[in-house]
CSV table of C-alpha atoms in Angstrom, one decimal:
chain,number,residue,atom,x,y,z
Q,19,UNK,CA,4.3,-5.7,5.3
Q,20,UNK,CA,1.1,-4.0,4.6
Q,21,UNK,CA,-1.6,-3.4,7.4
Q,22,UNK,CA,-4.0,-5.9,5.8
Q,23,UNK,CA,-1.8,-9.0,5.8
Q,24,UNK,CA,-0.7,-7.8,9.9
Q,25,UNK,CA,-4.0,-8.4,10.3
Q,26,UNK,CA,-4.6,-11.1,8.9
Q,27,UNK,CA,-1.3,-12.6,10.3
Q,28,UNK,CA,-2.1,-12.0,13.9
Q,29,UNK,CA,-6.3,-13.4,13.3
Q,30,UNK,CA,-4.2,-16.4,12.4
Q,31,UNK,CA,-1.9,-16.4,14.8
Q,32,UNK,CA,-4.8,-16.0,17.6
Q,33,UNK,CA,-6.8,-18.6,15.7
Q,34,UNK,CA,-4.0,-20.7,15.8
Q,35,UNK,CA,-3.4,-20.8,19.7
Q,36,UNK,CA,-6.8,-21.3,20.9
Q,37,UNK,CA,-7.2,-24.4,17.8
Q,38,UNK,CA,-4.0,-26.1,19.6
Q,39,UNK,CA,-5.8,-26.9,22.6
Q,40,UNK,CA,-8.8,-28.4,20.8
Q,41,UNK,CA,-7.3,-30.8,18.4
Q,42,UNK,CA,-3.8,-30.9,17.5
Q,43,UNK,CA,-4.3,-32.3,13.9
Q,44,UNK,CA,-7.2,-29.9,12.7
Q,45,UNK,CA,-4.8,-26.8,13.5
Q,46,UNK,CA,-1.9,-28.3,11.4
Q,47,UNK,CA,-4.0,-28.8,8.5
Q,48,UNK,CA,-5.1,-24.7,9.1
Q,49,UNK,CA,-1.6,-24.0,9.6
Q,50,UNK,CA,-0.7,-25.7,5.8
Q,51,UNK,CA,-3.5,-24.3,4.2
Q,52,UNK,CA,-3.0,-20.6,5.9
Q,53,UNK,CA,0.9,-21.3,4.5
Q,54,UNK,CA,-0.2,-21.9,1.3
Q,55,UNK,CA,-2.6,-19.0,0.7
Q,56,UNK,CA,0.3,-17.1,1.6
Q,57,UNK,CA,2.8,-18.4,-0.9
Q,58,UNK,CA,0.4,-18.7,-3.6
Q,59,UNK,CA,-0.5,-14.2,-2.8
Q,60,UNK,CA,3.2,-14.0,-2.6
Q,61,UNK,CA,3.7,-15.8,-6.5
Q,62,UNK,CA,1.2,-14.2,-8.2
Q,63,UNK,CA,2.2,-10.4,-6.8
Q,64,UNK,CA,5.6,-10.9,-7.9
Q,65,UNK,CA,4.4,-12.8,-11.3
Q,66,UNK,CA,2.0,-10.0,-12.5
Q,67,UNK,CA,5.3,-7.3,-11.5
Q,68,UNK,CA,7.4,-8.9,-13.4
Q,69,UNK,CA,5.1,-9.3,-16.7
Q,70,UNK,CA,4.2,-5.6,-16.7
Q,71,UNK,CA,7.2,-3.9,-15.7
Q,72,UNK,CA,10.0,-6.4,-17.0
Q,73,UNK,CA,11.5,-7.5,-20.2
Q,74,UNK,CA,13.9,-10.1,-20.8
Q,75,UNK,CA,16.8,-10.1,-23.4
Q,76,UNK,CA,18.2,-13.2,-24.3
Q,77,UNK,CA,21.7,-12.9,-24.8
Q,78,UNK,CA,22.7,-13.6,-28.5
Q,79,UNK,CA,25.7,-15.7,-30.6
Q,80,UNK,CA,28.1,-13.1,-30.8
Q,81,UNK,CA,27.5,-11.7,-26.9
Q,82,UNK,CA,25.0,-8.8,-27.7
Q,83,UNK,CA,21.6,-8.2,-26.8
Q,84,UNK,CA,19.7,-7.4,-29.3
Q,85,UNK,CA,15.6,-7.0,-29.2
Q,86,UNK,CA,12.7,-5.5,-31.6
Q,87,UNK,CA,11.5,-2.1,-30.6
Q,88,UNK,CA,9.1,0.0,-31.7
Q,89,UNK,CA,9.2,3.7,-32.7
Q,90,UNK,CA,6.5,5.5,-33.3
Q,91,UNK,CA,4.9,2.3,-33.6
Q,92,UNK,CA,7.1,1.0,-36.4
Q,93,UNK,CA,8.9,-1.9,-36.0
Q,94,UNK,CA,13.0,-1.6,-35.7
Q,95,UNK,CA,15.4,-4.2,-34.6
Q,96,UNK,CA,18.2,-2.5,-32.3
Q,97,UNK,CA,21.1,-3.4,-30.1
Q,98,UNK,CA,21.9,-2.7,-26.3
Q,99,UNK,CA,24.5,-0.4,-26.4
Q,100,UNK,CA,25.4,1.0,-22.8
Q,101,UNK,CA,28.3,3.0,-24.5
Q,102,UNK,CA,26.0,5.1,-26.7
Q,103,UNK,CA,24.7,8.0,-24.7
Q,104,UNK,CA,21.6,8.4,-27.0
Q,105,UNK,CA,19.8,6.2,-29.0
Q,106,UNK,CA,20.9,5.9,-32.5
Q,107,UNK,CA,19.0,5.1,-35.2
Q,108,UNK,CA,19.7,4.6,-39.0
Q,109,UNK,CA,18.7,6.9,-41.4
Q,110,UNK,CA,16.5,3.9,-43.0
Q,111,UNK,CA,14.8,3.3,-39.7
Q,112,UNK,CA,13.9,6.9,-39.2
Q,113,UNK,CA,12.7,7.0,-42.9
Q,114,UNK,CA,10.2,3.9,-41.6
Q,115,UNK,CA,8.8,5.4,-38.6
Q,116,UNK,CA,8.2,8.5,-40.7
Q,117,UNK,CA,10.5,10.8,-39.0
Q,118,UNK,CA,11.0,14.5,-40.1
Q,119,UNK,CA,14.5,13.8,-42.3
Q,120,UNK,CA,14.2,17.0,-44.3
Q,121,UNK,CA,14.4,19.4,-41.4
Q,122,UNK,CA,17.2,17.5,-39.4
Q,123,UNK,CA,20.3,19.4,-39.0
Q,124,UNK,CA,23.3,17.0,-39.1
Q,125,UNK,CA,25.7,19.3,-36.5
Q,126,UNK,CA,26.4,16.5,-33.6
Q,127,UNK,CA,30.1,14.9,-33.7
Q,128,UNK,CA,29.7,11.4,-33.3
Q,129,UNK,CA,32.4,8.1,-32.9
Q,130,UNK,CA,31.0,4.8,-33.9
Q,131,UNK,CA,32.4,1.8,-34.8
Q,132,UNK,CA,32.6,2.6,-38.1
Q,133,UNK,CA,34.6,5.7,-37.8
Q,134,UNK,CA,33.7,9.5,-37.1
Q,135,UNK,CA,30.3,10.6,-38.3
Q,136,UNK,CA,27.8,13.5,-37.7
Q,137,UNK,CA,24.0,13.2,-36.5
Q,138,UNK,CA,21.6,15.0,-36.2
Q,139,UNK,CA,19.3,15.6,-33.0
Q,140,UNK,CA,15.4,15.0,-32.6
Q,141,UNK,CA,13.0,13.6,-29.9
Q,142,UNK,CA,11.2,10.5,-30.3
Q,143,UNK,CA,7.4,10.4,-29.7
Q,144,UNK,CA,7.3,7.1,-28.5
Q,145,UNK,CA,9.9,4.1,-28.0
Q,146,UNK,CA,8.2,0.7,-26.6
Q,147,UNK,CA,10.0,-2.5,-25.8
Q,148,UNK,CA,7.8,-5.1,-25.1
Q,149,UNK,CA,5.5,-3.9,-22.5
Q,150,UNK,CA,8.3,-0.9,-21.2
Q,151,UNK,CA,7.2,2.5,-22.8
Q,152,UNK,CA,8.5,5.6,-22.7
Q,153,UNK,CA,7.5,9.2,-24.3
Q,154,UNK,CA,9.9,12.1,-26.1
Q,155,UNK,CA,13.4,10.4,-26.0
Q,156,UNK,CA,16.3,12.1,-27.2
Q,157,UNK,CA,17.8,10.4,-30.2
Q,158,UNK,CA,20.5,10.6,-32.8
Q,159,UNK,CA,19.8,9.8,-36.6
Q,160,UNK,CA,23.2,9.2,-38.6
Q,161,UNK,CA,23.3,10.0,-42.4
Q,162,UNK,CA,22.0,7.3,-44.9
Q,163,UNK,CA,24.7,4.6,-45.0
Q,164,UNK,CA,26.5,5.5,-42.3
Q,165,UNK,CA,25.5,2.7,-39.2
Q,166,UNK,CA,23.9,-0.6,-40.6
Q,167,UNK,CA,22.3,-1.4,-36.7
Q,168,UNK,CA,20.0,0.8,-34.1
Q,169,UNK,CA,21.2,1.2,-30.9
Q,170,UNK,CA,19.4,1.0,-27.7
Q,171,UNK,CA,21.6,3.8,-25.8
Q,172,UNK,CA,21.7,5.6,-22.4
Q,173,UNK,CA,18.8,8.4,-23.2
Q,174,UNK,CA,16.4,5.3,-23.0
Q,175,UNK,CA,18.0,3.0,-20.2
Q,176,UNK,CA,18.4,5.8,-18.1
Q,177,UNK,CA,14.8,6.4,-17.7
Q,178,UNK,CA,14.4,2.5,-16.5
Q,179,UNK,CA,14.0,1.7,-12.7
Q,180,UNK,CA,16.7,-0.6,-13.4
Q,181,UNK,CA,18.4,-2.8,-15.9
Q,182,UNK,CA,20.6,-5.7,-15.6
Q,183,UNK,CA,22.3,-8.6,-16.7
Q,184,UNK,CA,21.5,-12.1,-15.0
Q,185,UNK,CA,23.6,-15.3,-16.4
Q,186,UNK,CA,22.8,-14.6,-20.6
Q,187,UNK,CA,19.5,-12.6,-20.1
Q,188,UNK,CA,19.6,-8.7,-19.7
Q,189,UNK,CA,16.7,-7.6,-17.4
Q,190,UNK,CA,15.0,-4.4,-17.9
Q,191,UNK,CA,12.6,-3.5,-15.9
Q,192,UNK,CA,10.6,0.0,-15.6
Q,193,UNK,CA,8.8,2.2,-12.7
Q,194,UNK,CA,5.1,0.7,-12.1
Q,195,UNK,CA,2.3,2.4,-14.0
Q,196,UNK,CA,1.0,5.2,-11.3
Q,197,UNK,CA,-2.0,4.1,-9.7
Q,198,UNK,CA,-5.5,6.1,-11.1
């Protein structure tokens, strides 16, 4: 509880006891509105958290989660993929965000669904999610044909403050912007 609203608490409380004696009715009607201006602070605070720090991921027909990102500030769908330790894009994705193919170095042993594969490592500038934003995350880029989806791995959830999944919606939510 911060300082202010202790303050603010006990003034009421005070307020409150000295009101009593005088008229009964007056100091219930205080007592509601006080109440309210309370729970209305308490709904907005956790309203305006949740829209800047949180995205929701509606759960879709075949059980995965799958959301529109942006890389470099180029569209890509991808999929939530809490066994892939990096993110993973297709070659065709990277080609679209204007990634440096020609320099990549295709040396990583990889197992996907499809099979065994190699990819190459690079860093990506910028990865947004809605509103959630991070800068330089690792990333692996398989050859051209070889994955068909992106996949939303560990390199970028780990950097969350938290993520999780609630009924059919996964919640991701990252740290508040530091205070300037």
């Amino acid at each position: 509880m911060s300082r202010l609203t202790r303050i603010l608490l006990l003034l009421g409380v005070t307020a409150g006891v000295v009101a009593v004696y005088k008229n009964p009715e007056q100091t219930a009607r205080a007592s509601e509105t006080f109440s309210a201006a309370l729970r209305h602070r308490a709904v907005a605070s956790s309203h305006s958290e949740t829209s800047f720090h949180a995205v929701q991921i509606p759960r879709g027909q075949g059980g995965a989660f799958a959301l529109h990102a942006r890389i470099n500030g180029v569209a890509a769908p991808m999929v939530v993929d809490t066994g892939a330790t990096s993110v993973i894009l297709t070659y065709e994705t990277a080609k679209a965000a204007g990634l440096p193919l020609e320099v990549l170095e295709y040396d990583v042993d990889l197992e996907t669904a499809g099979g065994h594969t190699r990819a190459a490592r690079l860093t990506l500038d910028r990865l947004a999610i809605g509103k959630l934003v991070e800068r330089s995350v690792p990333a692996l880029i398989v050859p051209h044909g070889q994955m068909k989806t992106n996949l939303l791995g560990m390199s970028f959830l780990d950097r969350l403050e938290s993520w999780e999944v609630h009924a059919d919606q996964l919640v991701l939510r990252g740290y508040p912007a530091p205070k300037t």
